[in-house]
PDB file of C-alpha atoms and ligand atoms in Angstrom:
ATOM      1  CA  MET A1364     -72.205-106.093  23.321  1.00 91.00           C
ATOM      2  CA  LEU A1365     -71.344-102.493  22.392  1.00 95.00           C
ATOM      3  CA  SER A1366     -67.616-101.830  22.538  1.00 97.00           C
ATOM      4  CA  ILE A1367     -65.866 -98.694  21.343  1.00 98.00           C
ATOM      5  CA  ALA A1368     -62.127 -98.507  20.725  1.00 98.00           C
ATOM      6  CA  ILE A1369     -60.375 -95.140  20.660  1.00 98.00           C
ATOM      7  CA  ASP A1370     -56.651 -95.059  19.965  1.00 97.00           C
ATOM      8  CA  GLY A1371     -54.343 -92.244  19.095  1.00 95.00           C
ATOM      9  CA  PRO A1372     -51.169 -90.341  19.903  1.00 92.00           C
ATOM     10  CA  VAL A1373     -50.437 -88.324  23.005  1.00 85.00           C
ATOM     11  CA  GLY A1374     -52.240 -84.997  23.236  1.00 85.00           C
ATOM     12  CA  ALA A1375     -55.061 -85.746  20.790  1.00 89.00           C
ATOM     13  CA  GLY A1376     -57.553 -85.249  23.632  1.00 87.00           C
ATOM     14  CA  LYS A1377     -58.435 -88.940  23.862  1.00 91.00           C
ATOM     15  CA  SER A1378     -59.149 -89.150  27.589  1.00 90.00           C
ATOM     16  CA  THR A1379     -61.429 -86.131  27.941  1.00 92.00           C
ATOM     17  CA  VAL A1380     -63.239 -86.795  24.655  1.00 96.00           C
ATOM     18  CA  ALA A1381     -63.629 -90.496  25.519  1.00 97.00           C
ATOM     19  CA  ASP A1382     -64.996 -89.623  28.941  1.00 96.00           C
ATOM     20  CA  GLU A1383     -67.639 -87.335  27.475  1.00 97.00           C
ATOM     21  CA  VAL A1384     -68.653 -89.705  24.663  1.00 98.00           C
ATOM     22  CA  ALA A1385     -69.111 -92.557  27.172  1.00 98.00           C
ATOM     23  CA  ARG A1386     -71.104 -90.310  29.503  1.00 97.00           C
ATOM     24  CA  ARG A1387     -73.500 -89.279  26.730  1.00 97.00           C
ATOM     25  CA  LEU A1388     -73.933 -92.904  25.664  1.00 97.00           C
ATOM     26  CA  GLY A1389     -74.493 -93.993  29.267  1.00 97.00           C
ATOM     27  CA  ILE A1390     -71.666 -96.539  29.191  1.00 97.00           C
ATOM     28  CA  LEU A1391     -68.452 -96.902  31.194  1.00 98.00           C
ATOM     29  CA  HIS A1392     -65.119 -95.532  30.005  1.00 98.00           C
ATOM     30  CA  LEU A1393     -61.959 -97.503  30.667  1.00 98.00           C
ATOM     31  CA  ASP A1394     -58.822 -95.350  30.520  1.00 97.00           C
ATOM     32  CA  THR A1395     -56.239 -98.077  29.865  1.00 97.00           C
ATOM     33  CA  GLY A1396     -53.312 -95.662  30.226  1.00 96.00           C
ATOM     34  CA  ALA A1397     -54.268 -95.415  33.915  1.00 97.00           C
ATOM     35  CA  MET A1398     -53.571 -99.136  34.266  1.00 98.00           C
ATOM     36  CA  TYR A1399     -50.058 -98.809  32.792  1.00 97.00           C
ATOM     37  CA  ARG A1400     -49.443 -95.874  35.115  1.00 97.00           C
ATOM     38  CA  ALA A1401     -50.573 -97.996  38.094  1.00 98.00           C
ATOM     39  CA  VAL A1402     -48.072-100.724  37.173  1.00 98.00           C
ATOM     40  CA  GLY A1403     -45.383 -98.046  36.934  1.00 97.00           C
ATOM     41  CA  LEU A1404     -46.190 -96.945  40.489  1.00 97.00           C
ATOM     42  CA  ALA A1405     -46.195-100.522  41.835  1.00 97.00           C
ATOM     43  CA  VAL A1406     -42.805-101.185  40.239  1.00 98.00           C
ATOM     44  CA  ALA A1407     -41.344 -98.032  41.787  1.00 96.00           C
ATOM     45  CA  ALA A1408     -42.897 -98.853  45.189  1.00 95.00           C
ATOM     46  CA  ALA A1409     -41.294-102.305  45.059  1.00 97.00           C
ATOM     47  CA  GLY A1410     -37.902-100.625  44.576  1.00 97.00           C
ATOM     48  CA  ILE A1411     -37.486-102.097  41.096  1.00 98.00           C
ATOM     49  CA  ASP A1412     -35.789-100.201  38.261  1.00 97.00           C
ATOM     50  CA  VAL A1413     -38.370 -99.639  35.484  1.00 96.00           C
ATOM     51  CA  GLN A1414     -35.629-100.377  32.933  1.00 96.00           C
ATOM     52  CA  ASP A1415     -35.140-103.906  34.376  1.00 98.00           C
ATOM     53  CA  GLU A1416     -37.533-105.940  32.225  1.00 98.00           C
ATOM     54  CA  GLN A1417     -36.774-109.234  33.975  1.00 98.00           C
ATOM     55  CA  ALA A1418     -37.490-107.890  37.444  1.00 98.00           C
ATOM     56  CA  VAL A1419     -40.641-106.046  36.280  1.00 98.00           C
ATOM     57  CA  SER A1420     -41.908-109.184  34.528  1.00 98.00           C
ATOM     58  CA  ALA A1421     -41.199-111.326  37.598  1.00 98.00           C
ATOM     59  CA  LEU A1422     -43.126-108.881  39.788  1.00 98.00           C
ATOM     60  CA  CYS A1423     -46.122-109.167  37.425  1.00 97.00           C
ATOM     61  CA  ARG A1424     -45.946-112.968  37.317  1.00 96.00           C
ATOM     62  CA  GLN A1425     -45.864-113.127  41.111  1.00 96.00           C
ATOM     63  CA  GLY A1426     -48.956-110.901  41.360  1.00 95.00           C
ATOM     64  CA  GLY A1427     -46.996-108.018  42.884  1.00 96.00           C
ATOM     65  CA  ALA A1428     -48.484-105.442  40.505  1.00 97.00           C
ATOM     66  CA  HIS A1429     -52.131-106.419  40.562  1.00 97.00           C
ATOM     67  CA  VAL A1430     -54.160-103.726  38.797  1.00 98.00           C
ATOM     68  CA  ASP A1431     -57.900-103.445  38.913  1.00 96.00           C
ATOM     69  CA  VAL A1432     -60.530-100.784  38.366  1.00 97.00           C
ATOM     70  CA  ARG A1433     -63.864-100.111  39.945  1.00 96.00           C
ATOM     71  CA  TYR A1434     -66.474 -97.511  39.162  1.00 97.00           C
ATOM     72  CA  GLU A1435     -67.913 -95.002  41.597  1.00 96.00           C
ATOM     73  CA  ASN A1436     -70.882 -93.088  40.154  1.00 93.00           C
ATOM     74  CA  GLY A1437     -69.630 -93.989  36.685  1.00 93.00           C
ATOM     75  CA  THR A1438     -66.114 -92.684  37.356  1.00 95.00           C
ATOM     76  CA  GLN A1439     -63.089 -94.957  37.114  1.00 97.00           C
ATOM     77  CA  VAL A1440     -61.147 -95.671  40.297  1.00 98.00           C
ATOM     78  CA  THR A1441     -57.803 -97.355  39.625  1.00 98.00           C
ATOM     79  CA  LEU A1442     -56.339 -99.734  42.190  1.00 98.00           C
ATOM     80  CA  VAL A1443     -52.981-101.415  42.453  1.00 98.00           C
ATOM     81  CA  ASN A1444     -52.506-104.164  45.022  1.00 97.00           C
ATOM     82  CA  GLY A1445     -55.820-103.062  46.523  1.00 96.00           C
ATOM     83  CA  GLN A1446     -54.749 -99.456  46.993  1.00 97.00           C
ATOM     84  CA  ASP A1447     -56.568 -96.538  45.319  1.00 98.00           C
ATOM     85  CA  VAL A1448     -54.002 -94.744  43.129  1.00 98.00           C
ATOM     86  CA  THR A1449     -56.434 -92.664  41.025  1.00 97.00           C
ATOM     87  CA  GLY A1450     -54.784 -89.406  42.120  1.00 96.00           C
ATOM     88  CA  SER A1451     -51.137 -90.402  42.254  1.00 96.00           C
ATOM     89  CA  ILE A1452     -51.030 -91.942  38.754  1.00 96.00           C
ATOM     90  CA  ARG A1453     -51.439 -88.453  37.259  1.00 90.00           C
ATOM     91  CA  SER A1454     -47.929 -87.390  38.228  1.00 87.00           C
ATOM     92  CA  GLN A1455     -45.173 -86.877  35.696  1.00 80.00           C
ATOM     93  CA  GLU A1456     -43.187 -89.699  37.374  1.00 87.00           C
ATOM     94  CA  ALA A1457     -46.051 -92.170  36.956  1.00 92.00           C
ATOM     95  CA  GLY A1458     -46.312 -91.192  33.273  1.00 86.00           C
ATOM     96  CA  THR A1459     -42.619 -91.754  32.708  1.00 86.00           C
ATOM     97  CA  ALA A1460     -42.695 -95.089  34.571  1.00 93.00           C
ATOM     98  CA  ALA A1461     -45.785 -96.142  32.571  1.00 93.00           C
ATOM     99  CA  SER A1462     -44.042 -95.335  29.320  1.00 88.00           C
ATOM    100  CA  ALA A1463     -41.124 -97.601  30.337  1.00 91.00           C
ATOM    101  CA  VAL A1464     -43.101-100.598  31.646  1.00 95.00           C
ATOM    102  CA  SER A1465     -45.611-100.482  28.774  1.00 94.00           C
ATOM    103  CA  ARG A1466     -42.807-101.774  26.515  1.00 93.00           C
ATOM    104  CA  TYR A1467     -42.765-105.153  28.270  1.00 96.00           C
ATOM    105  CA  ALA A1468     -44.769-108.102  26.951  1.00 96.00           C
ATOM    106  CA  ALA A1469     -45.469-109.485  30.456  1.00 97.00           C
ATOM    107  CA  VAL A1470     -47.024-106.190  31.535  1.00 98.00           C
ATOM    108  CA  ARG A1471     -49.102-105.860  28.377  1.00 97.00           C
ATOM    109  CA  ARG A1472     -50.338-109.463  28.541  1.00 97.00           C
ATOM    110  CA  MET A1473     -51.500-109.011  32.128  1.00 97.00           C
ATOM    111  CA  LEU A1474     -53.323-105.721  31.478  1.00 98.00           C
ATOM    112  CA  VAL A1475     -54.824-106.678  28.116  1.00 98.00           C
ATOM    113  CA  LYS A1476     -56.391-109.755  29.731  1.00 97.00           C
ATOM    114  CA  ARG A1477     -58.068-107.661  32.431  1.00 97.00           C
ATOM    115  CA  GLN A1478     -59.214-105.048  29.884  1.00 98.00           C
ATOM    116  CA  GLN A1479     -60.821-107.765  27.742  1.00 98.00           C
ATOM    117  CA  GLU A1480     -62.602-109.254  30.780  1.00 97.00           C
ATOM    118  CA  LEU A1481     -64.024-105.855  31.717  1.00 97.00           C
ATOM    119  CA  ALA A1482     -65.239-105.191  28.161  1.00 97.00           C
ATOM    120  CA  GLN A1483     -66.989-108.565  28.113  1.00 96.00           C
ATOM    121  CA  GLU A1484     -68.926-107.792  31.261  1.00 95.00           C
ATOM    122  CA  GLN A1485     -70.618-104.589  30.097  1.00 96.00           C
ATOM    123  CA  PRO A1486     -70.894-102.151  27.174  1.00 97.00           C
ATOM    124  CA  MET A1487     -67.741-100.064  27.306  1.00 98.00           C
ATOM    125  CA  LEU A1488     -65.573 -97.469  25.643  1.00 98.00           C
ATOM    126  CA  LEU A1489     -61.835 -98.125  25.940  1.00 98.00           C
ATOM    127  CA  ASP A1490     -59.134 -95.636  25.072  1.00 97.00           C
ATOM    128  CA  GLY A1491     -55.427 -96.326  24.689  1.00 96.00           C
ATOM    129  CA  ARG A1492     -52.841 -97.190  22.062  1.00 94.00           C
ATOM    130  CA  ASP A1493     -53.619-100.819  21.167  1.00 96.00           C
ATOM    131  CA  ILE A1494     -57.372-101.096  21.704  1.00 97.00           C
ATOM    132  CA  GLY A1495     -58.448-101.503  18.065  1.00 97.00           C
ATOM    133  CA  THR A1496     -55.405-103.566  17.104  1.00 96.00           C
ATOM    134  CA  VAL A1497     -55.054-105.910  20.122  1.00 97.00           C
ATOM    135  CA  VAL A1498     -57.522-105.545  22.996  1.00 98.00           C
ATOM    136  CA  LEU A1499     -60.820-105.305  21.115  1.00 98.00           C
ATOM    137  CA  LYS A1500     -60.155-106.618  17.625  1.00 97.00           C
ATOM    138  CA  ASP A1501     -63.933-107.052  17.169  1.00 97.00           C
ATOM    139  CA  ALA A1502     -64.984-103.687  18.592  1.00 97.00           C
ATOM    140  CA  THR A1503     -68.307-102.320  17.320  1.00 97.00           C
ATOM    141  CA  VAL A1504     -66.487 -99.211  16.170  1.00 97.00           C
ATOM    142  CA  LYS A1505     -62.800 -98.266  16.072  1.00 98.00           C
ATOM    143  CA  ILE A1506     -61.667 -94.690  16.077  1.00 98.00           C
ATOM    144  CA  TYR A1507     -58.181 -93.337  15.557  1.00 97.00           C
ATOM    145  CA  LEU A1508     -58.269 -89.901  17.125  1.00 97.00           C
ATOM    146  CA  THR A1509     -55.396 -87.761  16.024  1.00 96.00           C
ATOM    147  CA  ALA A1510     -54.313 -84.165  15.378  1.00 97.00           C
ATOM    148  CA  SER A1511     -51.230 -82.583  13.871  1.00 97.00           C
ATOM    149  CA  PRO A1512     -48.194 -82.450  16.205  1.00 96.00           C
ATOM    150  CA  GLU A1513     -48.477 -78.632  16.109  1.00 97.00           C
ATOM    151  CA  ALA A1514     -52.137 -78.666  17.165  1.00 96.00           C
ATOM    152  CA  ARG A1515     -51.387 -81.100  19.993  1.00 95.00           C
ATOM    153  CA  ALA A1516     -48.434 -79.045  21.189  1.00 95.00           C
ATOM    154  CA  ARG A1517     -50.527 -75.864  21.085  1.00 94.00           C
ATOM    155  CA  ARG A1518     -53.229 -77.461  23.256  1.00 92.00           C
ATOM    156  CA  ARG A1519     -50.650 -78.649  25.755  1.00 89.00           C
ATOM    157  CA  LEU A1520     -49.145 -75.169  25.867  1.00 92.00           C
ATOM    158  CA  ASN A1521     -52.580 -73.647  26.541  1.00 91.00           C
ATOM    159  CA  GLN A1522     -53.260 -76.195  29.305  1.00 87.00           C
ATOM    160  CA  LEU A1523     -49.994 -75.300  31.011  1.00 87.00           C
ATOM    161  CA  ARG A1524     -50.640 -71.566  30.659  1.00 91.00           C
ATOM    162  CA  GLU A1525     -54.101 -72.002  32.206  1.00 91.00           C
ATOM    163  CA  LYS A1526     -52.357 -73.556  35.182  1.00 87.00           C
ATOM    164  CA  GLY A1527     -50.137 -70.501  35.355  1.00 91.00           C
ATOM    165  CA  GLN A1528     -47.052 -72.348  34.094  1.00 87.00           C
ATOM    166  CA  ASP A1529     -44.884 -70.934  31.381  1.00 86.00           C
ATOM    167  CA  ALA A1530     -43.595 -73.196  28.639  1.00 87.00           C
ATOM    168  CA  ASP A1531     -41.887 -73.019  25.309  1.00 93.00           C
ATOM    169  CA  PHE A1532     -43.825 -74.085  22.200  1.00 95.00           C
ATOM    170  CA  GLY A1533     -40.745 -75.495  20.475  1.00 96.00           C
ATOM    171  CA  GLU A1534     -39.867 -77.614  23.479  1.00 93.00           C
ATOM    172  CA  ILE A1535     -43.379 -79.004  23.790  1.00 92.00           C
ATOM    173  CA  LEU A1536     -43.495 -79.787  20.075  1.00 95.00           C
ATOM    174  CA  HIS A1537     -40.231 -81.652  20.440  1.00 93.00           C
ATOM    175  CA  GLU A1538     -41.675 -83.682  23.357  1.00 88.00           C
ATOM    176  CA  VAL A1539     -44.801 -84.534  21.350  1.00 92.00           C
ATOM    177  CA  ASN A1540     -42.694 -85.770  18.424  1.00 93.00           C
ATOM    178  CA  THR A1541     -40.448 -87.798  20.749  1.00 89.00           C
ATOM    179  CA  ARG A1542     -43.434 -89.491  22.442  1.00 84.00           C
ATOM    180  CA  ASP A1543     -44.982 -90.256  19.034  1.00 89.00           C
ATOM    181  CA  HIS A1544     -41.769 -91.849  17.884  1.00 89.00           C
ATOM    182  CA  GLN A1545     -41.490 -93.940  21.085  1.00 82.00           C
ATOM    183  CA  ASP A1546     -45.106 -95.108  20.980  1.00 86.00           C
ATOM    184  CA  MET A1547     -45.034 -95.927  17.263  1.00 91.00           C
ATOM    185  CA  THR A1548     -41.695 -97.729  17.105  1.00 91.00           C
ATOM    186  CA  ARG A1549     -41.892 -99.858  20.261  1.00 88.00           C
ATOM    187  CA  ALA A1550     -41.451-103.570  19.525  1.00 91.00           C
ATOM    188  CA  VAL A1551     -44.525-104.851  21.357  1.00 91.00           C
ATOM    189  CA  ASP A1552     -47.946-103.596  20.212  1.00 90.00           C
ATOM    190  CA  PRO A1553     -46.856-100.203  18.888  1.00 91.00           C
ATOM    191  CA  LEU A1554     -49.401 -97.454  18.332  1.00 92.00           C
ATOM    192  CA  ARG A1555     -50.812 -97.809  14.854  1.00 93.00           C
ATOM    193  CA  GLN A1556     -54.120 -97.283  13.179  1.00 95.00           C
ATOM    194  CA  ALA A1557     -56.196-100.468  12.872  1.00 96.00           C
ATOM    195  CA  GLU A1558     -57.095-101.204   9.259  1.00 96.00           C
ATOM    196  CA  ASP A1559     -60.790-100.908  10.051  1.00 96.00           C
ATOM    197  CA  ALA A1560     -60.475 -97.786  12.209  1.00 97.00           C
ATOM    198  CA  VAL A1561     -61.971 -94.468  11.149  1.00 97.00           C
ATOM    199  CA  VAL A1562     -59.648 -91.480  11.504  1.00 97.00           C
ATOM    200  CA  VAL A1563     -60.957 -88.441  13.334  1.00 97.00           C
ATOM    201  CA  ASP A1564     -58.522 -85.564  12.930  1.00 97.00           C
ATOM    202  CA  SER A1565     -59.272 -82.994  15.619  1.00 96.00           C
ATOM    203  CA  SER A1566     -56.680 -80.419  14.471  1.00 96.00           C
ATOM    204  CA  ASP A1567     -59.416 -78.007  13.401  1.00 95.00           C
ATOM    205  CA  LEU A1568     -62.224 -79.256  15.655  1.00 95.00           C
ATOM    206  CA  ASP A1569     -63.113 -78.001  19.100  1.00 93.00           C
ATOM    207  CA  PHE A1570     -64.058 -80.344  21.946  1.00 95.00           C
ATOM    208  CA  GLU A1571     -67.785 -80.461  21.172  1.00 97.00           C
ATOM    209  CA  GLN A1572     -67.206 -80.986  17.452  1.00 97.00           C
ATOM    210  CA  THR A1573     -64.866 -83.884  18.210  1.00 97.00           C
ATOM    211  CA  VAL A1574     -67.391 -85.480  20.582  1.00 98.00           C
ATOM    212  CA  GLN A1575     -70.122 -85.083  17.942  1.00 98.00           C
ATOM    213  CA  ALA A1576     -67.965 -86.596  15.201  1.00 98.00           C
ATOM    214  CA  ILE A1577     -67.367 -89.691  17.328  1.00 98.00           C
ATOM    215  CA  LEU A1578     -70.995 -89.988  18.414  1.00 98.00           C
ATOM    216  CA  ARG A1579     -72.049 -89.950  14.742  1.00 98.00           C
ATOM    217  CA  LEU A1580     -69.616 -92.774  13.965  1.00 97.00           C
ATOM    218  CA  VAL A1581     -70.890 -94.819  16.910  1.00 97.00           C
ATOM    219  CA  GLU A1582     -74.472 -94.281  15.820  1.00 96.00           C
ATOM    220  CA  ALA A1583     -73.686 -95.305  12.248  1.00 95.00           C
ATOM    221  CA  ALA A1584     -71.923 -98.484  13.389  1.00 93.00           C
ATOM    222  CA  ASN A1585     -74.372 -99.430  16.090  1.00 87.00           C
ATOM    223  CA  GLY A1586     -77.540 -98.823  14.072  1.00 74.00           C
TER     224      GLY A1586
HETATM  225  O1   DC B2959     -52.390 -92.284  27.884  1.00 92.37           O
HETATM  226  P1   DC B2959     -51.404 -92.201  29.071  1.00 92.37           P
HETATM  227  O2   DC B2959     -50.438 -91.065  28.988  1.00 92.37           O
HETATM  228  O3   DC B2959     -52.101 -92.259  30.392  1.00 92.37           O
HETATM  229  O4   DC B2959     -50.556 -93.543  28.940  1.00 92.37           O
HETATM  230  C1   DC B2959     -49.481 -93.821  29.782  1.00 92.37           C
HETATM  231  C2   DC B2959     -48.474 -94.710  29.063  1.00 92.37           C
HETATM  232  O5   DC B2959     -49.005 -96.016  28.848  1.00 92.37           O
HETATM  233  C3   DC B2959     -48.043 -94.182  27.688  1.00 92.37           C
HETATM  234  O6   DC B2959     -46.633 -94.103  27.639  1.00 92.37           O
HETATM  235  C4   DC B2959     -48.518 -95.207  26.694  1.00 92.37           C
HETATM  236  C5   DC B2959     -48.849 -96.424  27.497  1.00 92.37           C
HETATM  237  N1   DC B2959     -50.076 -97.071  27.053  1.00 92.37           N
HETATM  238  C6   DC B2959     -49.971 -98.192  26.275  1.00 92.37           C
HETATM  239  O7   DC B2959     -48.867 -98.595  25.953  1.00 92.37           O
HETATM  240  N2   DC B2959     -51.094 -98.867  25.895  1.00 92.37           N
HETATM  241  C7   DC B2959     -52.319 -98.427  26.238  1.00 92.37           C
HETATM  242  N3   DC B2959     -53.394 -99.111  25.836  1.00 92.37           N
HETATM  243  C8   DC B2959     -52.446 -97.250  27.025  1.00 92.37           C
HETATM  244  C9   DC B2959     -51.297 -96.580  27.415  1.00 92.37           C
END
């Protein structure tokens, strides 16, 4: 079964690139970050402090943060406890909550299991932080999509400006470096490049060039 793992740091363009690569290959894309965000929302809705690992873990064990996905016309819909949270998980709060709860083994165990089940059912492309190293150790192809912190900060700055928001490059660069440090030094399943992953550095590539680079790697691995 074809399975594609894309990991990499924040701001490397993983989600949008992954979405487009999957679309061109005619397979589903599972955005695993959405699942961590959904748990973050469920924890907050239950009135639990995201820093309280014991309470968060207990909620997961008791099935109080049940995350699932379904696909509508090939697009991922993310559900938590049966409720569609596809829109609300994009908030800054959900991202912050996700970052906190993704440190906990109980949360990761629960989500990794569901991600593996989904990838067994159909050809899929998964993107996240631990796909090549934990979720799909036997993926057909593993890609580590990265870009220099400066390039990632510049893209983020441009995104914000397009939305009419002003931002400071230095501040954004600082945020990017902080998130990298957090993701790479966390005790459980930190972000790291799998030994058999191919690095795609998108610092000097535009969107289409990045998509093409990944498609070529998939083609080479999949014959
Ligand atoms: O990619 P994102 O911003 O939607 O991810 C949200 C958070 O979830 C982020 O802090 C990293 C974490 N995450 C993770 O630990 N493992 C994954 N496979 C995907 C995301």
